[in-house]
Amino acid sequence: MPCCTEETPMSTALAPALPLPRNASAAASLPASETIVSSRSLLGGASTLVIEHQGMHYTLRATRNGKLILTK
């Protein structure tokens, strides 16, 4: 069963990869080395993504409950 239907579009089915700051002062407190990327931008509308890291493949999957699972 796909994670998204017309009743549950992808935009509401996925949670952000990391919590986003609520205000500018919270964003200013993030370390300069931290980059925030939304899961929506990583998955690009799909429910799975294969990530290559040091020659190994990992699968990032968005569940129907809006959780993310990373498997080797």
Tab-separated table of C-alpha atoms in Angstrom:
chain	number	residue	atom	x	y	z
A	1	MET	CA	0.000	0.000	0.000
A	2	PRO	CA	1.528	3.367	-0.966
A	3	CYS	CA	2.195	5.895	1.737
A	4	CYS	CA	0.304	8.649	-0.020
A	5	THR	CA	-3.139	8.852	-1.545
A	6	GLU	CA	-5.296	11.715	-2.712
A	7	GLU	CA	-6.634	11.905	0.855
A	8	THR	CA	-3.106	11.857	2.342
A	9	PRO	CA	-0.741	13.729	0.020
A	10	MET	CA	3.030	13.319	0.334
A	11	SER	CA	3.355	16.826	1.783
A	12	THR	CA	1.383	15.807	4.889
A	13	ALA	CA	2.590	12.198	5.056
A	14	LEU	CA	6.249	13.044	5.695
A	15	ALA	CA	7.765	14.633	8.762
A	16	PRO	CA	10.795	16.932	8.476
A	17	ALA	CA	14.172	15.238	8.772
A	18	LEU	CA	15.034	17.524	11.676
A	19	PRO	CA	12.834	19.892	13.676
A	20	LEU	CA	12.947	23.337	12.137
A	21	PRO	CA	13.561	26.403	14.321
A	22	ARG	CA	10.414	28.298	15.296
A	23	ASN	CA	12.030	31.720	15.137
A	24	ALA	CA	15.141	33.538	13.952
A	25	SER	CA	16.819	33.445	17.371
A	26	ALA	CA	16.544	29.657	17.421
A	27	ALA	CA	18.101	29.501	13.944
A	28	ALA	CA	20.933	31.741	15.102
A	29	SER	CA	21.714	29.316	17.945
A	30	LEU	CA	22.419	26.403	15.563
A	31	PRO	CA	26.098	25.574	15.095
A	32	ALA	CA	27.452	26.846	11.768
A	33	SER	CA	28.405	23.272	10.803
A	34	GLU	CA	24.789	22.020	11.024
A	35	THR	CA	22.773	21.849	7.831
A	36	ILE	CA	19.033	21.218	7.979
A	37	VAL	CA	17.523	19.324	5.043
A	38	SER	CA	13.837	18.435	4.956
A	39	SER	CA	12.922	14.824	4.280
A	40	ARG	CA	10.573	16.098	1.587
A	41	SER	CA	13.492	17.595	-0.344
A	42	LEU	CA	15.558	14.404	0.092
A	43	LEU	CA	12.798	12.034	-0.994
A	44	GLY	CA	11.511	14.294	-3.767
A	45	GLY	CA	7.973	12.918	-3.591
A	46	ALA	CA	9.037	9.261	-3.396
A	47	SER	CA	8.677	7.066	-0.325
A	48	THR	CA	12.208	5.604	-0.536
A	49	LEU	CA	15.694	6.874	-1.297
A	50	VAL	CA	18.947	4.931	-1.677
A	51	ILE	CA	21.942	6.703	-0.128
A	52	GLU	CA	25.501	5.733	-1.073
A	53	HIS	CA	27.953	6.240	1.800
A	54	GLN	CA	31.557	5.034	1.653
A	55	GLY	CA	30.702	2.418	-0.976
A	56	MET	CA	27.704	1.043	0.960
A	57	HIS	CA	24.030	1.508	0.060
A	58	TYR	CA	21.465	2.534	2.669
A	59	THR	CA	17.717	2.881	2.150
A	60	LEU	CA	15.803	5.774	3.702
A	61	ARG	CA	12.084	5.003	3.816
A	62	ALA	CA	9.140	7.142	4.873
A	63	THR	CA	6.396	5.146	6.602
A	64	ARG	CA	2.651	5.723	6.379
A	65	ASN	CA	2.836	7.106	9.930
A	66	GLY	CA	5.287	9.840	8.929
A	67	LYS	CA	8.346	8.164	10.468
A	68	LEU	CA	11.694	7.718	8.746
A	69	ILE	CA	13.575	4.403	8.721
A	70	LEU	CA	17.193	4.064	7.579
A	71	THR	CA	18.348	0.507	6.795
A	72	LYS	CA	21.549	-0.978	5.432
